[in-house]
Amino acid sequence: MCCNTRVTDLALVERVLAAVDACADEIVDFTSALVRIPTVNPPGDHYTECVDLIGAQLASCGFDVDYIAAEGRPEHTPAHPRVNVIGRRPGRTARPTVHLNGHFDVVPEGAGWTMDPFGGIVRDGRIYGRGACDMKAGIAAALYAAEALRRAGVRPNGSVEVSGTVDEESGGFAGVAYLAAQKRLSTEHVDYVIIPEPLNVDRVCIGHRGVYWFELETRGRTAHGSMPFLGVSAIDHMALVIDRIQRELVPSLTGRSTAMPVVPDEARHATLNINGIAGGQPVDGIQTPCVADICRAVFDRRFLAEEVFDGVRSEIQSLMARATRDVPGLQVALRDLMVVLPVQTPGGSPLVGSLERHIQQVLGRPAVQVASPGTYDHKHVDRIGGIKHCVAYGPGILDLAHQPDEWCRVEDLVNATKVLALTVLDLLT
Ligand SMILES: [Zn+2]
């Protein structure tokens, strides 16, 4: 009996893998079609076209399709509507539900491309274009993983959902956060979430570090630029604060390590980046001789699961206090812009175990557990939706995300689709 079951399962697995292979061209074509829609965010261009394409494909694959506009969100405007789509295919039983989610917004193409960033070009076994890697290939893998199960004649015990959502690149508030707040992507309906972000085809991503974006503002006193000694330069004071951050804070951040398997290795520590700085007159405007009376800079502090947020902020505050004490006339104020706490999939999650087994089965090499250097929609699934069993797993090479000539290897795309299909099958059997 045991042997029979095993043979039956193996036959089923072979059928599913063959179904993925049989639709490989469709997976590539669908990815290319998604890349050809320039869903650039900001500002959120062509979202309607893209959500309609994903919805139509889901419908043609037998899903019940819901379009969910982010009503009430300020960024959901007539010029740039924020609409998400969820396809649901009920199984024999309502639960468990496995939900595969991908964001369809992409970052601006930037400079340095050697080909059309929105051409969806397939060449030498790669799909090129902005979003090919991050993460339109992932959406195609998710959709065709579910479709391969259908074509293989699988009628699972639970349900499978595939969603395409907006605005991940700008925080996901009208996308996954909205669906979670509406209880559409929450424990009320969903048990497992896989986000096929490009973390490499053999890696399972179990979470990310915390994020603290804050602004520092220095205030001085303006004066004639020919007599700067009569004023107080807010820019000079910001320079002193930044210098202090570089000398007193950054080495200590670099010295802190997390037990989470964050990649690349350098990101296994706490880090700090300056997002932007502005003070005095706009440098491309007409210049007048004035001492800058205000300077603002925005900082991006990534903190570790082992750090406590209050400590992260008070570290900045005490550095500001020391600077104020040591420099006569220095005035600096702190403003919080965004806080994202670290998230981590629980140890022993069946989702992780299943993905690892099927990565080994499909690729013939062991899976690697990683954590992401940057945040992604996992945080909303966990904190708003309450769903703990959430990971990122998808095709595409992490380092290529947001780069010029971004690409995704077709072989990785097909293999990730196989891994996802077998994992969904496993979780719903
Ligand atoms: Zn992404």
Short mmCIF file of C-alpha atoms and ligand atoms in Angstrom, two decimals:
data_model
loop_
_atom_site.label_atom_id
_atom_site.label_comp_id
_atom_site.label_asym_id
_atom_site.label_seq_id
_atom_site.Cartn_x
_atom_site.Cartn_y
_atom_site.Cartn_z
CA MET A 1 0.00 0.00 0.00
CA CYS A 2 2.79 2.29 0.99
CA CYS A 3 4.65 1.46 -2.20
CA ASN A 4 1.57 1.97 -4.32
CA THR A 5 0.98 5.38 -2.83
CA ARG A 6 4.56 6.32 -3.48
CA VAL A 7 4.40 5.20 -7.11
CA THR A 8 1.15 7.09 -7.59
CA ASP A 9 2.72 10.20 -6.09
CA LEU A 10 5.77 9.89 -8.29
CA ALA A 11 3.57 9.53 -11.35
CA LEU A 12 1.70 12.63 -10.28
CA VAL A 13 4.93 14.54 -9.76
CA GLU A 14 6.10 13.52 -13.23
CA ARG A 15 2.81 14.68 -14.71
CA VAL A 16 3.12 18.06 -13.02
CA LEU A 17 6.73 18.52 -14.13
CA ALA A 18 5.81 17.53 -17.68
CA ALA A 19 2.91 20.01 -17.61
CA VAL A 20 5.32 22.81 -16.66
CA ASP A 21 7.72 21.82 -19.44
CA ALA A 22 4.84 21.74 -21.91
CA CYS A 23 3.88 25.33 -21.13
CA ALA A 24 7.43 26.74 -20.98
CA ASP A 25 6.88 28.88 -24.10
CA GLU A 26 3.67 30.28 -22.66
CA ILE A 27 5.45 31.18 -19.42
CA VAL A 28 8.12 33.07 -21.35
CA ASP A 29 5.58 34.78 -23.60
CA PHE A 30 3.49 35.87 -20.63
CA THR A 31 6.57 37.28 -18.88
CA SER A 32 7.52 39.21 -22.03
CA ALA A 33 3.99 40.54 -22.37
CA LEU A 34 4.12 41.80 -18.77
CA VAL A 35 7.53 43.43 -19.34
CA ARG A 36 6.15 45.24 -22.39
CA ILE A 37 3.73 47.15 -20.13
CA PRO A 38 5.86 49.89 -18.54
CA THR A 39 4.34 49.83 -15.05
CA VAL A 40 6.86 52.33 -13.76
CA ASN A 41 6.52 53.38 -10.14
CA PRO A 42 6.64 56.19 -9.32
CA PRO A 43 4.19 57.36 -10.53
CA GLY A 44 2.37 54.06 -11.20
CA ASP A 45 2.03 54.09 -14.99
CA HIS A 46 -0.09 51.62 -17.00
CA TYR A 47 -1.26 49.70 -13.93
CA THR A 48 -4.75 49.17 -15.39
CA GLU A 49 -3.38 47.57 -18.55
CA CYS A 50 -1.19 45.25 -16.51
CA VAL A 51 -3.81 44.25 -13.95
CA ASP A 52 -6.23 43.54 -16.83
CA LEU A 53 -3.66 41.32 -18.54
CA ILE A 54 -2.98 39.33 -15.36
CA GLY A 55 -6.71 39.10 -14.61
CA ALA A 56 -7.53 37.90 -18.13
CA GLN A 57 -4.82 35.25 -17.93
CA LEU A 58 -6.07 34.10 -14.54
CA ALA A 59 -9.63 33.88 -15.91
CA SER A 60 -8.49 31.88 -18.90
CA CYS A 61 -6.77 29.49 -16.49
CA GLY A 62 -10.04 28.90 -14.64
CA PHE A 63 -9.58 31.19 -11.66
CA ASP A 64 -12.38 33.22 -10.09
CA VAL A 65 -11.02 36.74 -10.53
CA ASP A 66 -11.53 39.76 -8.26
CA TYR A 67 -10.23 43.23 -8.97
CA ILE A 68 -9.67 45.21 -5.80
CA ALA A 69 -9.08 48.96 -6.10
CA ALA A 70 -7.34 50.64 -3.17
CA GLU A 71 -10.34 52.85 -2.38
CA GLY A 72 -9.52 55.54 0.15
CA ARG A 73 -5.76 55.47 -0.40
CA PRO A 74 -4.46 58.91 -1.41
CA GLU A 75 -2.26 57.43 -4.14
CA HIS A 76 -5.32 55.78 -5.82
CA THR A 77 -6.19 58.61 -8.23
CA PRO A 78 -8.06 58.82 -11.56
CA ALA A 79 -4.74 59.50 -13.30
CA HIS A 80 -2.97 56.63 -11.55
CA PRO A 81 -5.49 54.11 -10.26
CA ARG A 82 -4.19 51.46 -7.89
CA VAL A 83 -6.00 48.20 -8.70
CA ASN A 84 -4.96 44.76 -7.50
CA VAL A 85 -6.12 41.40 -8.78
CA ILE A 86 -6.65 38.09 -7.00
CA GLY A 87 -7.43 34.82 -8.75
CA ARG A 88 -8.85 32.04 -6.61
CA ARG A 89 -9.28 28.43 -7.56
CA PRO A 90 -11.24 26.55 -4.92
CA GLY A 91 -10.16 23.01 -4.18
CA ARG A 92 -12.11 20.13 -2.67
CA THR A 93 -12.00 21.95 0.67
CA ALA A 94 -11.79 25.67 1.42
CA ARG A 95 -8.62 25.33 3.48
CA PRO A 96 -5.74 25.34 3.49
CA THR A 97 -5.22 28.15 1.01
CA VAL A 98 -1.85 28.75 -0.60
CA HIS A 99 -1.52 32.30 -1.93
CA LEU A 100 1.15 33.25 -4.47
CA ASN A 101 1.65 37.03 -4.64
CA GLY A 102 3.69 39.18 -6.99
CA HIS A 103 3.95 42.93 -7.42
CA PHE A 104 3.68 44.20 -10.98
CA ASP A 105 5.12 47.67 -10.49
CA VAL A 106 8.72 48.24 -11.57
CA VAL A 107 11.27 50.92 -10.73
CA PRO A 108 12.15 53.49 -13.44
CA GLU A 109 14.50 52.10 -16.07
CA GLY A 110 17.38 54.49 -15.29
CA ALA A 111 20.41 54.94 -17.53
CA GLY A 112 22.82 52.44 -19.05
CA TRP A 113 20.54 50.13 -21.05
CA THR A 114 21.87 48.54 -24.23
CA MET A 115 18.38 47.47 -25.34
CA ASP A 116 14.75 48.53 -25.03
CA PRO A 117 13.91 48.22 -21.32
CA PHE A 118 10.27 47.58 -22.21
CA GLY A 119 10.79 45.41 -25.29
CA GLY A 120 10.33 42.07 -23.51
CA ILE A 121 13.20 40.76 -25.62
CA VAL A 122 14.11 37.07 -25.35
CA ARG A 123 17.68 36.35 -26.38
CA ASP A 124 20.21 33.61 -25.57
CA GLY A 125 17.94 31.96 -23.04
CA ARG A 126 17.21 35.16 -21.15
CA ILE A 127 14.25 37.51 -20.94
CA TYR A 128 15.43 41.12 -20.79
CA GLY A 129 13.69 44.23 -19.55
CA ARG A 130 12.83 46.34 -16.54
CA GLY A 131 10.89 44.02 -14.26
CA ALA A 132 11.95 40.84 -16.06
CA CYS A 133 13.72 39.79 -12.88
CA ASP A 134 11.91 41.94 -10.27
CA MET A 135 9.35 40.47 -10.57
CA LYS A 136 7.27 39.82 -13.66
CA ALA A 137 8.95 36.45 -14.18
CA GLY A 138 7.85 35.64 -10.63
CA ILE A 139 4.22 36.47 -11.45
CA ALA A 140 4.39 34.23 -14.53
CA ALA A 141 5.95 31.42 -12.46
CA ALA A 142 3.20 31.71 -9.85
CA LEU A 143 0.38 31.69 -12.37
CA TYR A 144 1.75 28.81 -14.41
CA ALA A 145 2.62 26.76 -11.32
CA ALA A 146 -1.09 26.74 -10.51
CA GLU A 147 -2.00 26.22 -14.15
CA ALA A 148 0.37 23.24 -14.50
CA LEU A 149 -1.42 21.55 -11.60
CA ARG A 150 -4.72 22.03 -13.42
CA ARG A 151 -3.34 20.74 -16.71
CA ALA A 152 -1.91 17.73 -14.88
CA GLY A 153 -5.41 16.96 -13.66
CA VAL A 154 -4.69 17.71 -10.00
CA ARG A 155 -7.69 18.47 -7.82
CA PRO A 156 -6.10 19.60 -4.58
CA ASN A 157 -7.63 19.45 -1.13
CA GLY A 158 -7.28 23.16 -0.47
CA SER A 159 -7.42 26.30 -2.57
CA VAL A 160 -4.81 28.15 -4.53
CA GLU A 161 -4.73 31.91 -5.09
CA VAL A 162 -2.53 34.03 -7.33
CA SER A 163 -2.45 37.79 -6.96
CA GLY A 164 -0.87 40.70 -8.81
CA THR A 165 -0.46 43.78 -6.65
CA VAL A 166 0.72 47.38 -6.92
CA ASP A 167 3.31 49.61 -5.36
CA GLU A 168 5.67 47.17 -3.66
CA GLU A 169 8.55 49.35 -4.75
CA SER A 170 7.06 52.32 -2.90
CA GLY A 171 5.98 50.51 0.25
CA GLY A 172 3.03 48.37 -0.86
CA PHE A 173 0.40 50.39 1.03
CA ALA A 174 -2.16 50.32 -1.81
CA GLY A 175 -1.14 46.76 -2.67
CA VAL A 176 -0.45 43.92 -0.26
CA ALA A 177 -0.97 46.11 2.84
CA TYR A 178 -4.38 47.09 1.50
CA LEU A 179 -5.42 43.50 0.74
CA ALA A 180 -4.24 42.47 4.21
CA ALA A 181 -6.16 45.30 5.89
CA GLN A 182 -9.27 44.32 3.91
CA LYS A 183 -8.84 40.78 5.33
CA ARG A 184 -8.46 39.49 1.78
CA LEU A 185 -4.87 38.48 2.39
CA SER A 186 -5.07 37.51 6.03
CA THR A 187 -5.49 34.51 8.30
CA GLU A 188 -9.25 34.63 7.67
CA HIS A 189 -8.70 33.19 4.20
CA VAL A 190 -5.07 32.29 3.71
CA ASP A 191 -2.65 29.85 5.36
CA TYR A 192 0.54 30.07 3.33
CA VAL A 193 2.00 32.89 1.24
CA ILE A 194 4.84 32.61 -1.26
CA ILE A 195 6.13 35.82 -2.84
CA PRO A 196 8.17 34.95 -5.94
CA GLU A 197 10.62 37.85 -5.58
CA PRO A 198 13.97 37.30 -7.32
CA LEU A 199 16.08 35.80 -4.55
CA ASN A 200 17.73 33.21 -6.87
CA VAL A 201 16.18 29.94 -7.96
CA ASP A 202 17.79 27.81 -5.23
CA ARG A 203 17.18 30.10 -2.25
CA VAL A 204 14.27 30.42 0.17
CA CYS A 205 14.01 33.84 1.80
CA ILE A 206 12.71 33.81 5.36
CA GLY A 207 12.42 37.51 6.08
CA HIS A 208 14.28 40.78 6.24
CA ARG A 209 15.96 43.34 8.48
CA GLY A 210 14.16 46.33 9.94
CA VAL A 211 14.07 49.74 8.29
CA TYR A 212 14.15 53.16 9.92
CA TRP A 213 13.93 56.15 7.62
CA PHE A 214 14.44 59.44 9.39
CA GLU A 215 15.13 63.03 8.53
CA LEU A 216 17.60 65.30 10.25
CA GLU A 217 17.18 69.03 9.87
CA THR A 218 19.81 71.56 10.85
CA ARG A 219 18.87 75.20 11.25
CA GLY A 220 21.29 78.11 10.96
CA ARG A 221 20.97 81.83 10.29
CA THR A 222 21.24 83.40 6.89
CA ALA A 223 23.65 86.23 6.08
CA HIS A 224 25.43 87.67 3.04
CA GLY A 225 27.57 84.99 1.41
CA SER A 226 30.54 87.36 1.23
CA MET A 227 30.53 87.54 5.03
CA PRO A 228 29.68 83.98 6.09
CA PHE A 229 31.12 84.67 9.57
CA LEU A 230 28.01 86.82 10.23
CA GLY A 231 25.65 83.86 9.74
CA VAL A 232 25.41 80.24 10.78
CA SER A 233 25.54 77.73 7.94
CA ALA A 234 23.03 74.92 8.31
CA ILE A 235 25.01 73.01 5.66
CA ASP A 236 28.24 73.24 7.66
CA HIS A 237 26.36 71.95 10.68
CA MET A 238 24.82 69.08 8.73
CA ALA A 239 28.35 68.20 7.57
CA LEU A 240 29.47 68.07 11.19
CA VAL A 241 26.55 65.83 12.12
CA ILE A 242 27.21 63.49 9.18
CA ASP A 243 30.91 63.37 10.01
CA ARG A 244 30.00 62.39 13.54
CA ILE A 245 27.65 59.69 12.25
CA GLN A 246 30.44 58.29 10.04
CA ARG A 247 33.00 58.31 12.86
CA GLU A 248 30.91 57.36 15.90
CA LEU A 249 27.93 55.38 14.64
CA VAL A 250 28.81 53.57 11.41
CA PRO A 251 31.76 51.55 12.81
CA SER A 252 29.55 50.33 15.63
CA LEU A 253 26.81 49.33 13.15
CA THR A 254 29.31 47.40 11.04
CA GLY A 255 30.37 45.58 14.20
CA ARG A 256 26.87 44.24 14.87
CA SER A 257 25.88 40.92 13.28
CA THR A 258 22.58 39.11 12.99
CA ALA A 259 21.89 35.41 13.25
CA MET A 260 19.49 35.77 10.30
CA PRO A 261 21.09 34.52 7.05
CA VAL A 262 20.98 37.93 5.33
CA VAL A 263 22.62 38.07 1.90
CA PRO A 264 24.98 39.38 0.72
CA ASP A 265 27.32 38.87 3.70
CA GLU A 266 27.96 42.59 4.09
CA ALA A 267 24.25 43.06 4.81
CA ARG A 268 24.43 40.68 7.76
CA HIS A 269 25.28 43.78 9.76
CA ALA A 270 23.41 46.95 10.59
CA THR A 271 23.88 49.61 7.89
CA LEU A 272 23.20 53.26 7.20
CA ASN A 273 22.73 55.10 3.92
CA ILE A 274 21.99 58.75 3.19
CA ASN A 275 19.04 58.79 0.78
CA GLY A 276 19.30 62.48 -0.02
CA ILE A 277 20.39 65.86 1.18
CA ALA A 278 19.19 69.38 0.42
CA GLY A 279 20.31 72.68 1.85
CA GLY A 280 20.63 76.28 0.80
CA GLN A 281 19.81 77.19 -2.76
CA PRO A 282 18.92 74.61 -5.42
CA VAL A 283 22.22 73.99 -7.21
CA ASP A 284 20.65 74.21 -10.67
CA GLY A 285 18.88 77.51 -9.94
CA ILE A 286 20.08 81.11 -10.16
CA GLN A 287 22.60 81.68 -7.38
CA THR A 288 22.64 84.52 -4.86
CA PRO A 289 25.20 85.02 -2.09
CA CYS A 290 23.45 83.63 0.98
CA VAL A 291 24.44 81.51 3.94
CA ALA A 292 22.18 78.43 4.08
CA ASP A 293 19.76 78.67 6.97
CA ILE A 294 18.29 75.19 6.59
CA CYS A 295 19.59 71.78 5.56
CA ARG A 296 17.75 68.47 5.55
CA ALA A 297 19.01 64.97 4.99
CA VAL A 298 17.13 61.66 4.89
CA PHE A 299 18.77 58.54 6.30
CA ASP A 300 18.05 54.86 5.79
CA ARG A 301 19.07 52.80 8.80
CA ARG A 302 18.70 49.03 8.44
CA PHE A 303 18.50 47.33 11.80
CA LEU A 304 18.83 43.74 12.87
CA ALA A 305 16.27 41.39 14.41
CA GLU A 306 18.49 41.48 17.48
CA GLU A 307 18.20 45.28 17.81
CA VAL A 308 15.28 47.02 19.51
CA PHE A 309 13.79 49.92 17.57
CA ASP A 310 13.71 52.32 20.53
CA GLY A 311 17.44 51.75 20.94
CA VAL A 312 18.01 52.40 17.24
CA ARG A 313 16.35 55.80 17.53
CA SER A 314 17.83 56.78 20.90
CA GLU A 315 21.29 56.09 19.47
CA ILE A 316 20.65 58.84 16.90
CA GLN A 317 19.20 61.14 19.54
CA SER A 318 22.19 60.80 21.83
CA LEU A 319 24.56 61.47 18.91
CA MET A 320 22.56 64.63 18.19
CA ALA A 321 22.80 65.63 21.86
CA ARG A 322 26.60 65.20 21.83
CA ALA A 323 26.88 67.26 18.63
CA THR A 324 24.71 70.02 20.09
CA ARG A 325 26.80 70.06 23.26
CA ASP A 326 30.12 70.22 21.42
CA VAL A 327 29.29 72.71 18.65
CA PRO A 328 28.07 76.15 19.76
CA GLY A 329 24.90 77.19 17.93
CA LEU A 330 24.24 73.80 16.35
CA GLN A 331 20.52 73.04 16.11
CA VAL A 332 19.40 69.70 14.80
CA ALA A 333 15.96 68.06 14.84
CA LEU A 334 14.91 64.47 14.16
CA ARG A 335 11.74 63.38 12.35
CA ASP A 336 10.63 59.77 11.85
CA LEU A 337 9.61 58.98 8.28
CA MET A 338 9.07 55.22 8.27
CA VAL A 339 9.64 52.28 10.56
CA VAL A 340 9.44 48.66 9.42
CA LEU A 341 10.19 46.05 12.02
CA PRO A 342 12.17 42.95 10.99
CA VAL A 343 10.17 39.84 10.05
CA GLN A 344 11.14 36.20 10.08
CA THR A 345 9.27 33.04 9.06
CA PRO A 346 8.91 30.74 12.08
CA GLY A 347 11.52 28.00 12.37
CA GLY A 348 10.16 24.65 11.18
CA SER A 349 7.53 26.22 8.91
CA PRO A 350 6.13 23.52 6.59
CA LEU A 351 6.33 26.08 3.80
CA VAL A 352 10.10 26.33 4.10
CA GLY A 353 10.54 22.58 4.41
CA SER A 354 8.42 21.91 1.33
CA LEU A 355 10.21 24.48 -0.82
CA GLU A 356 13.59 23.11 0.27
CA ARG A 357 12.63 19.55 -0.65
CA HIS A 358 11.38 20.58 -4.06
CA ILE A 359 14.36 22.80 -4.83
CA GLN A 360 16.52 19.76 -4.19
CA GLN A 361 14.24 17.59 -6.31
CA VAL A 362 14.07 19.97 -9.29
CA LEU A 363 17.59 21.42 -9.27
CA GLY A 364 19.47 18.47 -7.84
CA ARG A 365 21.24 20.63 -5.28
CA PRO A 366 20.38 21.70 -1.75
CA ALA A 367 18.34 24.80 -1.09
CA VAL A 368 19.90 27.71 0.76
CA GLN A 369 17.99 29.71 3.35
CA VAL A 370 18.54 33.44 3.12
CA ALA A 371 17.11 36.67 4.43
CA SER A 372 16.70 39.70 2.22
CA PRO A 373 18.90 42.78 2.61
CA GLY A 374 15.85 44.91 1.78
CA THR A 375 12.26 44.86 2.87
CA TYR A 376 9.42 43.58 0.70
CA ASP A 377 5.73 42.75 1.09
CA HIS A 378 6.38 39.97 3.63
CA LYS A 379 6.03 42.61 6.37
CA HIS A 380 2.41 43.38 5.47
CA VAL A 381 1.47 39.71 5.14
CA ASP A 382 2.88 39.09 8.62
CA ARG A 383 2.05 42.26 10.57
CA ILE A 384 -1.28 43.26 9.02
CA GLY A 385 -2.50 39.94 7.63
CA GLY A 386 -1.25 37.94 10.61
CA ILE A 387 0.02 35.15 8.33
CA LYS A 388 3.28 33.82 9.75
CA HIS A 389 3.95 31.17 7.10
CA CYS A 390 5.25 33.52 4.43
CA VAL A 391 8.44 33.32 2.38
CA ALA A 392 9.90 34.73 -0.78
CA TYR A 393 10.92 32.23 -3.42
CA GLY A 394 11.18 32.92 -7.12
CA PRO A 395 13.29 33.02 -10.28
CA GLY A 396 15.71 35.81 -11.07
CA ILE A 397 19.05 36.81 -9.65
CA LEU A 398 18.82 39.19 -6.72
CA ASP A 399 21.79 41.31 -7.80
CA LEU A 400 20.16 42.10 -11.16
CA ALA A 401 17.06 43.70 -9.65
CA HIS A 402 16.81 47.42 -10.47
CA GLN A 403 19.93 47.25 -12.70
CA PRO A 404 20.24 48.28 -16.36
CA ASP A 405 19.83 45.33 -18.76
CA GLU A 406 17.94 43.43 -16.05
CA TRP A 407 17.22 39.86 -17.14
CA CYS A 408 15.85 36.53 -15.99
CA ARG A 409 17.14 33.19 -17.24
CA VAL A 410 14.40 31.13 -18.94
CA GLU A 411 15.76 27.94 -17.38
CA ASP A 412 15.46 29.46 -13.88
CA LEU A 413 11.95 30.65 -14.66
CA VAL A 414 10.83 27.17 -15.69
CA ASN A 415 12.59 25.52 -12.75
CA ALA A 416 11.07 27.97 -10.25
CA THR A 417 7.65 27.24 -11.76
CA LYS A 418 8.27 23.52 -11.16
CA VAL A 419 9.36 24.12 -7.56
CA LEU A 420 6.30 26.28 -6.91
CA ALA A 421 3.95 23.76 -8.52
CA LEU A 422 5.30 20.85 -6.47
CA THR A 423 5.23 22.93 -3.29
CA VAL A 424 1.61 23.95 -3.81
CA LEU A 425 0.76 20.33 -4.57
CA ASP A 426 2.54 19.23 -1.41
CA LEU A 427 0.86 21.80 0.84
CA LEU A 428 -2.58 21.00 -0.58
CA THR A 429 -2.30 17.22 -0.52
ZN ZN B 1 10.37 43.11 -6.12
#
